Coordinates of C-alpha atoms and ligand atoms in Angstrom, one line a residue:
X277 CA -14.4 -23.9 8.5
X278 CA -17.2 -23.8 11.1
X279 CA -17.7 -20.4 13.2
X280 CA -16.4 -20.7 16.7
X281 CA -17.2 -19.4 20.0
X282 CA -14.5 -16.8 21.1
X283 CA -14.3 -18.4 24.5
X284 CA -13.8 -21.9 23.3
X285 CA -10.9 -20.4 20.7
X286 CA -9.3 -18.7 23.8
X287 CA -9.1 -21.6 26.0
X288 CA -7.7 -23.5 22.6
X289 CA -4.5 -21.1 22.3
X290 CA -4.4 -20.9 25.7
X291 CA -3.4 -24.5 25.8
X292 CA -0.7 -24.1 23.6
X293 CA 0.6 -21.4 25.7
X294 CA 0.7 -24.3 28.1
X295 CA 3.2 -26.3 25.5
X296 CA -0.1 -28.2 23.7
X297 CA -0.3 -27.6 19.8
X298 CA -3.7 -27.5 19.1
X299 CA -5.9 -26.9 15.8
X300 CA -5.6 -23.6 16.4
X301 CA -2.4 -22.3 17.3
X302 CA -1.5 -25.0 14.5
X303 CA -3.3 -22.8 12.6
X304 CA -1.7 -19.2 13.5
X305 CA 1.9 -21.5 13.1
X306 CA 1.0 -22.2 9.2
X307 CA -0.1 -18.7 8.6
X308 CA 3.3 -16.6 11.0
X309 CA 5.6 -19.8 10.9
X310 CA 6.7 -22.0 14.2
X311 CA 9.3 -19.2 15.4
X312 CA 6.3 -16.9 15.6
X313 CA 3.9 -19.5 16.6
X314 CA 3.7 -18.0 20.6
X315 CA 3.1 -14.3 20.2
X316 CA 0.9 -14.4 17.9
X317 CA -1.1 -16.9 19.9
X318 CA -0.9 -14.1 22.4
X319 CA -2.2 -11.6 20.3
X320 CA -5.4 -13.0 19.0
X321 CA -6.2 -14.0 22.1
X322 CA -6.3 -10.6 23.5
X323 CA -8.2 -10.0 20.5
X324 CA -10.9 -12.6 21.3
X325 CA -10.7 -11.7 25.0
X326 CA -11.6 -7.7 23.9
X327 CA -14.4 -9.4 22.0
X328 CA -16.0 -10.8 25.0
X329 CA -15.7 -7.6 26.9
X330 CA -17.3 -5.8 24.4
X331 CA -19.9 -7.8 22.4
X332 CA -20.4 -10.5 25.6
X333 CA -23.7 -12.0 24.2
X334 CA -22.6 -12.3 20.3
X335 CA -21.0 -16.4 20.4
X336 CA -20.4 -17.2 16.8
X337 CA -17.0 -15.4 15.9
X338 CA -14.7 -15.6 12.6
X339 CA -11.8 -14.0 12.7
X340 CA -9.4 -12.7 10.0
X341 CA -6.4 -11.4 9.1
X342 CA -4.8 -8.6 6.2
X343 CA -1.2 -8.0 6.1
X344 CA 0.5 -4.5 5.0
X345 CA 3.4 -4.5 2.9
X346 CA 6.8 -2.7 2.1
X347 CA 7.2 -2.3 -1.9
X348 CA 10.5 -3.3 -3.3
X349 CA 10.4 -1.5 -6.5
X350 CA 8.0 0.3 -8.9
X351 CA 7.1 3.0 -7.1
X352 CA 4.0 5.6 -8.0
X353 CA 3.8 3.5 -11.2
X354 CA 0.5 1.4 -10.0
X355 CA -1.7 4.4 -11.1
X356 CA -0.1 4.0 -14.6
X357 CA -0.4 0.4 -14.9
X358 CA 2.9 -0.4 -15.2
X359 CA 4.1 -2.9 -12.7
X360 CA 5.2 -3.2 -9.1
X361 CA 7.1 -5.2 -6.7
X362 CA 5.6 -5.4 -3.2
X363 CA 5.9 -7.6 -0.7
X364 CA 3.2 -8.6 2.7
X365 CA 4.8 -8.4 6.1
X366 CA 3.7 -10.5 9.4
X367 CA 2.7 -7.2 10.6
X368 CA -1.4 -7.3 9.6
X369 CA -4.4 -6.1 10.7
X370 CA -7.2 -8.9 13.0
X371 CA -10.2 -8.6 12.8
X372 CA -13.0 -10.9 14.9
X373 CA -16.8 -10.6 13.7
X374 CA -20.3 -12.0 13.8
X375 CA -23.1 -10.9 11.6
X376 CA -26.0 -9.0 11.9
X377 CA -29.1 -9.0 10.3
X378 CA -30.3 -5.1 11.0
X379 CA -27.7 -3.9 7.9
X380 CA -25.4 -2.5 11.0
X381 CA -21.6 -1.9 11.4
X382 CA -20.8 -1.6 15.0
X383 CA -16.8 -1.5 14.6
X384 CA -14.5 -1.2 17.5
X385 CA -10.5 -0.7 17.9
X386 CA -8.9 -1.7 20.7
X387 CA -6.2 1.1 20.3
X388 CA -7.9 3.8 22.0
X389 CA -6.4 6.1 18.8
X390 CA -9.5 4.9 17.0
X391 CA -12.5 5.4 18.2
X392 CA -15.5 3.3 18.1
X393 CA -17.8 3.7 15.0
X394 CA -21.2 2.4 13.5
X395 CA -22.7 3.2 10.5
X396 CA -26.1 1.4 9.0
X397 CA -25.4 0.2 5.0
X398 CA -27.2 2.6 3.2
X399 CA -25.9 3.5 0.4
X400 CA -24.1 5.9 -0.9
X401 CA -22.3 5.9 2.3
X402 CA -21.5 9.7 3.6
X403 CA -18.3 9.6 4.7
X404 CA -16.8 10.5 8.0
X405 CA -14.7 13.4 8.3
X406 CA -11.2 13.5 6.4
X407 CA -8.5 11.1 8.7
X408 CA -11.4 9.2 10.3
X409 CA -9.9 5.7 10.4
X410 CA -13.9 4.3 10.0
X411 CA -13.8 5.9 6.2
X412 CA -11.5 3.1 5.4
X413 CA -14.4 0.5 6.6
X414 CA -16.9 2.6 4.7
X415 CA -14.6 2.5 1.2
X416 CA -14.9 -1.6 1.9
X417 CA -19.0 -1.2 2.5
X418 CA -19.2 1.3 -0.1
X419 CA -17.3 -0.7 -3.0
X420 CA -19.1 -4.2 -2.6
X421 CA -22.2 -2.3 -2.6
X422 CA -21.9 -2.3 -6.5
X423 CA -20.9 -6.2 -7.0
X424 CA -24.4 -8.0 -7.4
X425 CA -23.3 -11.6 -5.4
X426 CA -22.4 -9.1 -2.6
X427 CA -25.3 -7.1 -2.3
X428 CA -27.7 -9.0 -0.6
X429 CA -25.7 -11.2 1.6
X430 CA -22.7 -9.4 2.6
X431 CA -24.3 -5.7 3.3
X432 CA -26.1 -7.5 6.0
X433 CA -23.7 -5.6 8.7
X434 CA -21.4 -7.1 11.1
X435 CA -20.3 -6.8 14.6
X436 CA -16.4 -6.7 14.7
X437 CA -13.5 -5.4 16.9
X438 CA -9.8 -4.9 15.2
X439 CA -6.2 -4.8 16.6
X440 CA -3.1 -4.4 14.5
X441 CA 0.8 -3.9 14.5
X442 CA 0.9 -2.1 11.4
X443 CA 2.4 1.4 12.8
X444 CA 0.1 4.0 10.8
X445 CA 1.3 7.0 8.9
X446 CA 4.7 4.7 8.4
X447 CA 3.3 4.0 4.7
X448 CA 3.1 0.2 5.7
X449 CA -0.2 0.3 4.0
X450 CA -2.0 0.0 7.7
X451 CA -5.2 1.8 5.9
X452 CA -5.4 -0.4 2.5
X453 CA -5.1 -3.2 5.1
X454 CA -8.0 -1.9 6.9
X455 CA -10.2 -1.9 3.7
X456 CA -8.8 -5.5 2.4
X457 CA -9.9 -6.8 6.1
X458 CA -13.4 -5.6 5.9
X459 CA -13.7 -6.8 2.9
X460 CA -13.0 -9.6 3.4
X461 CA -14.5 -10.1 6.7
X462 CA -17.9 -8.6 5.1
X463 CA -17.6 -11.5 2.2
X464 CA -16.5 -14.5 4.3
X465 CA -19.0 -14.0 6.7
X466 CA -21.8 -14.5 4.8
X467 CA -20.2 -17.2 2.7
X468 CA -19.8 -14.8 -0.9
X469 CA -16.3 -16.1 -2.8
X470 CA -16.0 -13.4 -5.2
X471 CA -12.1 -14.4 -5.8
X472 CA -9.4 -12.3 -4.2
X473 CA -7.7 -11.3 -7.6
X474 CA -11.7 -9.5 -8.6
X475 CA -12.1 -8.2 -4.7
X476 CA -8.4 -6.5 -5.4
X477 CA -9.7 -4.8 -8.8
X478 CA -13.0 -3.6 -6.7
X479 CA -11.3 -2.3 -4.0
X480 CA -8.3 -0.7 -5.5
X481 CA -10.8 2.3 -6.9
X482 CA -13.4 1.7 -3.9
X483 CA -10.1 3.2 -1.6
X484 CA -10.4 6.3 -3.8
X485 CA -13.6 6.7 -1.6
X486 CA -11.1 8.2 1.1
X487 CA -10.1 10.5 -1.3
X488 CA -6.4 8.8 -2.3
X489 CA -6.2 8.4 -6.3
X490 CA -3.8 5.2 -5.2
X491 CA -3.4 2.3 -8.0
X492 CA -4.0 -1.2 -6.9
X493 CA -0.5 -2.2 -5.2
X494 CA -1.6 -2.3 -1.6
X495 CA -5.2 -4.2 -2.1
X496 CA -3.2 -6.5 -4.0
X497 CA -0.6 -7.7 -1.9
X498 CA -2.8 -7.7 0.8
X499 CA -4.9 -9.8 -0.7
X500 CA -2.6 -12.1 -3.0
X501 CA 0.6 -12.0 -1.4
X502 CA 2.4 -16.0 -0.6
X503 CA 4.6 -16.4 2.1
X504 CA 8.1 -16.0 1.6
X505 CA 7.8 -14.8 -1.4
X506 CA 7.5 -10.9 -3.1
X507 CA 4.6 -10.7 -5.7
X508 CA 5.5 -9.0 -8.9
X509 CA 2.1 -7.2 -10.2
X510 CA 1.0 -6.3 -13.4
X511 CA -2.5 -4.1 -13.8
X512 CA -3.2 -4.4 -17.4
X513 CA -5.2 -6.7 -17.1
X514 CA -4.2 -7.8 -13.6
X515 CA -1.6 -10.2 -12.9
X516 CA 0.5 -11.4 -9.5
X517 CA 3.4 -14.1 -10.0
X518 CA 5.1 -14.7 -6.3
X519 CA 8.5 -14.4 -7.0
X520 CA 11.1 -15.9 -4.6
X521 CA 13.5 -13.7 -2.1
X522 CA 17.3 -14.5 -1.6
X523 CA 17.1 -16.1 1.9
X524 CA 20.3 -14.9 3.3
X525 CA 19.2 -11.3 3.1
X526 CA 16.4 -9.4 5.1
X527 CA 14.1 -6.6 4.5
X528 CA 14.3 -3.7 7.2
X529 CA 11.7 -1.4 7.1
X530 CA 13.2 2.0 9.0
X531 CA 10.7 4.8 9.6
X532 CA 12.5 8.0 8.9
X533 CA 10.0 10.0 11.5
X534 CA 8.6 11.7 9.5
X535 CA 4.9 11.0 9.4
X536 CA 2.8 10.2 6.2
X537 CA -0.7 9.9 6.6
X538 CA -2.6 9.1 3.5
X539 CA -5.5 11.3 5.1
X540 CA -3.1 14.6 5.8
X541 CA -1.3 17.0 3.6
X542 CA 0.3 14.0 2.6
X543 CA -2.8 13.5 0.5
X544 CA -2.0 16.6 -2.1
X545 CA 1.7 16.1 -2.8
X546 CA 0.6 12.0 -4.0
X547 CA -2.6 13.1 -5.7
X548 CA -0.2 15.2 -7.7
X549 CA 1.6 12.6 -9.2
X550 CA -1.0 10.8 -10.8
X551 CA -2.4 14.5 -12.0
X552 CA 0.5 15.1 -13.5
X553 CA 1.0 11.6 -15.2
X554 CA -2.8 12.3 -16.7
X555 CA -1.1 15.3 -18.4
X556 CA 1.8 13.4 -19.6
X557 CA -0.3 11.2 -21.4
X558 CA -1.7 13.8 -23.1
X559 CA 1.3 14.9 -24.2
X560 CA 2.7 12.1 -25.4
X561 CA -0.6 11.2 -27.1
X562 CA -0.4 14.9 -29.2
X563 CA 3.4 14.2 -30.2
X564 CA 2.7 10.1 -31.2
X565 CA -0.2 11.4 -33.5
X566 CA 3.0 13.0 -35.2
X567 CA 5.6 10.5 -35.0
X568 CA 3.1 7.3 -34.8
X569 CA 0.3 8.1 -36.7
X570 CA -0.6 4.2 -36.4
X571 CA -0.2 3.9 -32.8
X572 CA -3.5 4.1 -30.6
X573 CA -3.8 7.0 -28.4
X574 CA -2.6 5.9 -24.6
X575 CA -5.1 6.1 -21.8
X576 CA -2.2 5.6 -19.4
X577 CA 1.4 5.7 -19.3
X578 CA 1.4 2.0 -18.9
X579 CA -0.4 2.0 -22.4
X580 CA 3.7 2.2 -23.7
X581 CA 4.2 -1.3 -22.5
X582 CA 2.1 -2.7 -25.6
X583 CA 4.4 -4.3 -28.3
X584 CA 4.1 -0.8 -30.0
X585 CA 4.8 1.3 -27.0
X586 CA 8.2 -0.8 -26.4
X587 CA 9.8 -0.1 -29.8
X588 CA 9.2 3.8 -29.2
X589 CA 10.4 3.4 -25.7
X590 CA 13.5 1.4 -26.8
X591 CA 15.9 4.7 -26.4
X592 CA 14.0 6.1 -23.6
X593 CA 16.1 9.2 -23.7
X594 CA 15.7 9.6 -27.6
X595 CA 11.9 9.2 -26.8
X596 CA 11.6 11.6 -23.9
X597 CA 13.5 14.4 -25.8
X598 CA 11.2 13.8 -29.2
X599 CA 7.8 13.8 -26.6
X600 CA 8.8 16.9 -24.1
X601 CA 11.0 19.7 -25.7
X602 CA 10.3 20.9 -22.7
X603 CA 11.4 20.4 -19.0
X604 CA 8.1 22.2 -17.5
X605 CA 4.7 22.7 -19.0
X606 CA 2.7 25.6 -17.7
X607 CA -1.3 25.7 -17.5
X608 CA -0.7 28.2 -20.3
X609 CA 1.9 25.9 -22.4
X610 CA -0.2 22.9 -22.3
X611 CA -3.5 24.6 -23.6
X612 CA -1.6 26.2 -26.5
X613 CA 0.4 22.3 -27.2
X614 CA -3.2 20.1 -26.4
X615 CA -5.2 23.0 -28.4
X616 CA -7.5 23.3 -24.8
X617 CA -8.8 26.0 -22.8
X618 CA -6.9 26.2 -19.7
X619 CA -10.5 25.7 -17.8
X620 CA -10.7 22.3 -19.3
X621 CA -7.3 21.6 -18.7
X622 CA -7.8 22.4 -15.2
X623 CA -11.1 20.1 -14.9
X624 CA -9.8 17.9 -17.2
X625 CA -6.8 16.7 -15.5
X626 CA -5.7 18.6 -12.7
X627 CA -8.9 17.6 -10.2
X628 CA -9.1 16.6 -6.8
X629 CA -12.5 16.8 -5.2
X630 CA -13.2 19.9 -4.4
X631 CA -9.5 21.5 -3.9
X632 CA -8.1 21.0 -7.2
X633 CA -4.0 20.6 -8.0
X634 CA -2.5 24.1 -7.7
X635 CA -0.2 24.6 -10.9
X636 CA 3.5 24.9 -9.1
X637 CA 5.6 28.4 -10.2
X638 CA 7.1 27.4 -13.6
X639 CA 4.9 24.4 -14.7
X640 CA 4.4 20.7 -14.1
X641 CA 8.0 18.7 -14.8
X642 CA 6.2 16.2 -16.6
X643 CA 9.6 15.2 -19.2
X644 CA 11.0 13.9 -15.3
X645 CA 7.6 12.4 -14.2
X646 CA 7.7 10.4 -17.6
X647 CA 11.4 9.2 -17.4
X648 CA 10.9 8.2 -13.7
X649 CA 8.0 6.1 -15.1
X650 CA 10.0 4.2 -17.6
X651 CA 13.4 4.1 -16.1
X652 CA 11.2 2.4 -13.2
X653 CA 9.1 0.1 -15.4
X654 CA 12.6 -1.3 -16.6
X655 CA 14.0 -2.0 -12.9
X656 CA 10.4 -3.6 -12.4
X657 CA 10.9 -5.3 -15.2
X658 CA 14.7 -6.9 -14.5
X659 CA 13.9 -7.4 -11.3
X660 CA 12.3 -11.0 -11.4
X661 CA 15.4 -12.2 -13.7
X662 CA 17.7 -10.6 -11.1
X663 CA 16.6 -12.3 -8.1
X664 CA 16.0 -15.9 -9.9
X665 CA 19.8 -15.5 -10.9
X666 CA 20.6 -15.2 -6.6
X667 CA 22.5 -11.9 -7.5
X668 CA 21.9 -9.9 -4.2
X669 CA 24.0 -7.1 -5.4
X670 CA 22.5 -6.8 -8.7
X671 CA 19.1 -6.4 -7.1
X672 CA 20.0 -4.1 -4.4
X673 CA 21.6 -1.8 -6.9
X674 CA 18.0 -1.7 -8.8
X675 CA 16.8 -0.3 -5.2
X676 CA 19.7 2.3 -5.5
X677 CA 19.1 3.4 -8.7
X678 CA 14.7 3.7 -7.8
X679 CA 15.6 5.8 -5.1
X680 CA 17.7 8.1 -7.0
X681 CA 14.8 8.0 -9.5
X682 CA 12.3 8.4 -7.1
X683 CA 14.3 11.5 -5.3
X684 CA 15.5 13.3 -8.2
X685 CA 12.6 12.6 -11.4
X686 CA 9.5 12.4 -8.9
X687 CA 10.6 14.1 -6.2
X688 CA 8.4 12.2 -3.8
X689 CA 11.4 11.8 -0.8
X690 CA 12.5 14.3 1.5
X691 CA 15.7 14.9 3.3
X692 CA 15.1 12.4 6.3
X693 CA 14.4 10.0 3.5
X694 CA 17.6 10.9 2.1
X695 CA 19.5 10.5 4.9
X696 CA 17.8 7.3 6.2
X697 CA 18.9 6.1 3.0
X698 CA 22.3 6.9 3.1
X699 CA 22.8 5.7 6.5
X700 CA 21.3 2.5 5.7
X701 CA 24.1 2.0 2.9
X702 CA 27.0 3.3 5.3
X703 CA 26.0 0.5 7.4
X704 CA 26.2 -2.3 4.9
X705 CA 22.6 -2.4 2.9
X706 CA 22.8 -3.4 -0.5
X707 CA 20.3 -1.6 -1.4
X708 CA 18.2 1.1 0.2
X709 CA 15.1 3.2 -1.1
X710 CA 12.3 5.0 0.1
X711 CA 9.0 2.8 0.3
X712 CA 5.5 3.8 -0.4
X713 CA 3.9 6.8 -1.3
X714 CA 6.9 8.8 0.2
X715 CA 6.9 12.6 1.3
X716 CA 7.8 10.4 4.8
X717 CA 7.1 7.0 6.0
X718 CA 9.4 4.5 5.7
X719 CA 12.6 3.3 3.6
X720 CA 13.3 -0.5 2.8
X721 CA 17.0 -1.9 3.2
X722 CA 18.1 -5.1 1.6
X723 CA 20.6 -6.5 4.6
X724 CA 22.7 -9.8 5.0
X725 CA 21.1 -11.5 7.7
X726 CA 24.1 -12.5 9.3
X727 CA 25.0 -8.6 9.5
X728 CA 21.2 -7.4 10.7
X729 CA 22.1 -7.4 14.5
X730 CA 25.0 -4.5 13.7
X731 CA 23.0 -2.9 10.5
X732 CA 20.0 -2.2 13.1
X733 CA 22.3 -0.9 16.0
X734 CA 24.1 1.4 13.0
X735 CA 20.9 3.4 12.5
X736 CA 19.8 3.6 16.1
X737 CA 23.1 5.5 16.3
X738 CA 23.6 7.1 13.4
X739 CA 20.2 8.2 12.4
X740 CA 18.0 8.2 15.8
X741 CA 19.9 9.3 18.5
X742 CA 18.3 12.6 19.6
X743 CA 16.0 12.7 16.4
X744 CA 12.4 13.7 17.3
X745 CA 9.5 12.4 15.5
X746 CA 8.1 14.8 13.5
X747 CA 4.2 14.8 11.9
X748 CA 1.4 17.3 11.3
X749 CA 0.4 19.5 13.9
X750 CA -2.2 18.4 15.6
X751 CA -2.2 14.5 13.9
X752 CA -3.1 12.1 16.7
X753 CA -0.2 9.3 16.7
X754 CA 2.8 11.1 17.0
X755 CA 1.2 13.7 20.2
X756 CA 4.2 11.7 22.5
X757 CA 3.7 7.9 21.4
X758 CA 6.6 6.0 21.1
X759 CA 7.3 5.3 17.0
X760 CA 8.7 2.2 15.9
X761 CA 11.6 2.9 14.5
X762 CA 12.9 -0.3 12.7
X763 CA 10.6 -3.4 11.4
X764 CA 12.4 -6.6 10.3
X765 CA 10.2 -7.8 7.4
X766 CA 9.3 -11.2 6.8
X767 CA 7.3 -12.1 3.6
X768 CA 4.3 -12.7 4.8
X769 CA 0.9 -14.6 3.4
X770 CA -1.7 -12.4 2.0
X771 CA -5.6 -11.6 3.8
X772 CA -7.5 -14.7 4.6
X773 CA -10.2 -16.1 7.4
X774 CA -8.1 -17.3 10.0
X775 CA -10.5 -19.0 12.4
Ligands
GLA124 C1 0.4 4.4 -2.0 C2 -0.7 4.0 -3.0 C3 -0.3 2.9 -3.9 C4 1.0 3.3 -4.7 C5 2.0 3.8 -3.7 C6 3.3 4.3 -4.4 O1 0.7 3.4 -1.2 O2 -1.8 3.5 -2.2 O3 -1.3 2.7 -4.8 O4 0.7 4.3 -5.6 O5 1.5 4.8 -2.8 O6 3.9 3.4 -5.1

């Protein structure tokens, strides 16, 4: 693909709004479909148009694209390397760019939420403060600085200017698809093909730059996602099969107002999932060194999906029971079962830059955290099986069951959630679960198309009418704007140069 000029690309798709296909809105029709063929057209040439106001003298454009996602199942088990079930949605992320050769990032947004930023690549990159949306641009900058074929080329800088429709703070994964678009944008521009299965390893701990301890679903699906299809992921070592979608059913992604930035308090409550699955492990590597002498120490949860790991995991309950004799595990508790100082406990596991995990009154529930993590694994697991066998029901019962799971185990929903949820199945979803991180954001409902038109109408009345949005005080987003309440998601294509 040669680089373009943004004007000559404008007057291309401004053709086809005239009723002429040409190579390039034939291009935006393989990537969104022909349905969507016109408005997107629309959109990236505003995009292109911005470009010219801003950077008027830079010709040479590419321009790119990286999608977010809504996760189906296997949720907060990424960190453990045990497998998920995303899928990408049309809503994504563009980017247009030229290079530079002075080791610059001059990035621009055209929402007027995100202000303009420019760094030079000198590493290590200081970040911005905490929330800055240009952090997530850095993490990209910051994690290709340590893969040799990108050093030289790639950290040359660009020029670039980015629109979206990913709502943020919905837990759509607008920020992972910030990162995955730089990225890729700072590779393809300088010609470096590093493979997007590697660039999704890199960047799933470069995002941790932004101070999330997130596994790798959202880089991945971004990245590796096909069209029309979910992409069941496995981390160890990393794996994405596309797996088919019953056609007759949609995915409805329904924010329940409450807002969930990864950057905001938000941050904490998720950070303390992954602390307390850290402790779990060491748990139930102190009781297998009793009842599995043999078996190698775990270095994550996901370590119980070896061979040997399944046969102790066959009665999960039976195993749960022998592993935690207790519900909760104090500081205290776990330094007397680990034989550690609680100081080393507390460095050991229960860090998070500078604040650290508080310890919450009564202990860590870590027999819960565990079971959510394998009753999880084993939806993940039927899942694929489930859905090649057509049975709608079957499947939207697995996303019944991982909200329950996800409520009452990891206690990552909250009552909007709750209720969101439960509307969602009043008015006819076969299955209906918080998606994401959770602590807010969004749920996913599995819905009949032929039904969507009086499912989406349902929760307008039942669960918006007179509900204000609620976020952080002070969080930019939600000071009046209008939140998007309901997303019909199509399976979209994962990141890629578009022009
Ligand atoms: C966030 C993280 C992901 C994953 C999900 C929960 O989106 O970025 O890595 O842990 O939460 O499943």
């Amino acid at each position: 693909m040669s680089v373009g000029r943004a004007g000559s690309l404008i007057r291309e798709l401004e053709r086809f709004r005239d009723g002429s296909a040409t190579p390039a809105s034939r291009r935006i029709a393989s990537i969104y479909g022909d349905a969507q063929a016109t408005a997107q057209c629309g959109r990236y040439r505003a995009l292109l148009a911005r470009w010219l106001e801003l950077f008027p003298d830079e010709r040479a454009v590419q321009v790119y694209r990286a999608p977010g996602r809504v996760n189906l199942l296997g949720e907060h088990t990424d960190y453990n390397g045990l497998p998920v079930l995303p899928m990408a949605i049309q809503r994504d992320l563009l980017l247009v760019c030229a290079s530079r050769t002075d080791s610059q990032v001059c990035i621009r947004n055209v929402s007027e939420e995100f202000p303009a930023r420019e760094f030079k690549l000198e590493f290590p990159l200081s970040p911005y403060e905490a929330g800055d949306w240009g952090n997530y641009c850095k993490a990209s900058y910051q994690a290709l600085s340590g893969l040799p074929a990108a050093r030289e080329t790639a950290l040359a800088g660009m020029s670039a200017v980015v629109s979206g429709d990913i709502p943020p703070g919905a837990g759509l994964s607008s920020s992972t698809a910030l990162v995955v678009l730089t990225a890729t944008a700072a590779l393809g521009l300088h010609g470096v093909d590093i493979g997007k299965k590697s660039l999704a390893g890199v960047l799933a701990t470069g995002e941790h730059y932004v101070g999330t301890r997130g596994g790798g679903m959202d880089q991945t699906v971004s990245l590796l996602a096909e069209r029309e299809h979910a992409l069941l992921v496995n981390f160890v070592p990393l794996e994405a099969r596309p797996i088919s979608l019953p056609g007759a059913f949609a995915f409805v992604a329904a924010h329940s107002l409450v807002e969930a930035r990864k950057s905001g308090k938000a941050r904490l409550a998720y950070n303390t999932r992954p602390a307390e699955c850290r402790l779990a492990v060491a748990v139930v590597n102190h009781a297998l060194a009793h009842i599995a002498p043999a078996a190698a120490p775990l270095e994550l949860l996901g370590g119980l999906c070896s061979p040997e790991g399944r046969k102790l995991t066959r009665d999960p309950q039976q195993f749960l029971d022998t592993v935690f004799p207790h519900e909760h595990y104090t500081v205290e508790m776990l330094a007397g079962v680990l034989a550690i100082p609680p100081a080393e406990i507390r460095s050991r596991f229960l860090g998070d830059g500078d604040a650290g995990i508080p310890e919450p009154e009564g202990g860590f529930p870590l027999k819960k955290r565990c079971r959510h993590q394998l009753t999880e694994w084993s939806r993940v697991e039927r899942a694929p099986g489930i859905l090649m066998q057509g049975d709608a029901e079957g499947f939207g019962l697995l996303m019944n069951e991982s909200h329950s799971s996800c409520a009452q185990d990891y206690e990552i929903s909250c009552p909007e959630l709750d209720e969101l949820v439960r509307v969602a199945r009043d008015a006819g979803a076969l299955g209906s679960r918080l998606t994401g991180a959770g602590f807010g954001g969004c749920t996913v409902s599995m819905v009949i198309r032929e039904g969507l038109a009086g499912f989406l109408l349902h929760l307008e009345e039942d669960y918006y009418c007179g509900r204000p949005a609620t976020g952080e005080a002070g969080s930019k987003g939600y000071s009046g704007a209008p939140v998007e309440k309901l997303i019909v998601c199509e399976p979209s294509a994962g990141a890629c140069r578009v022009f």
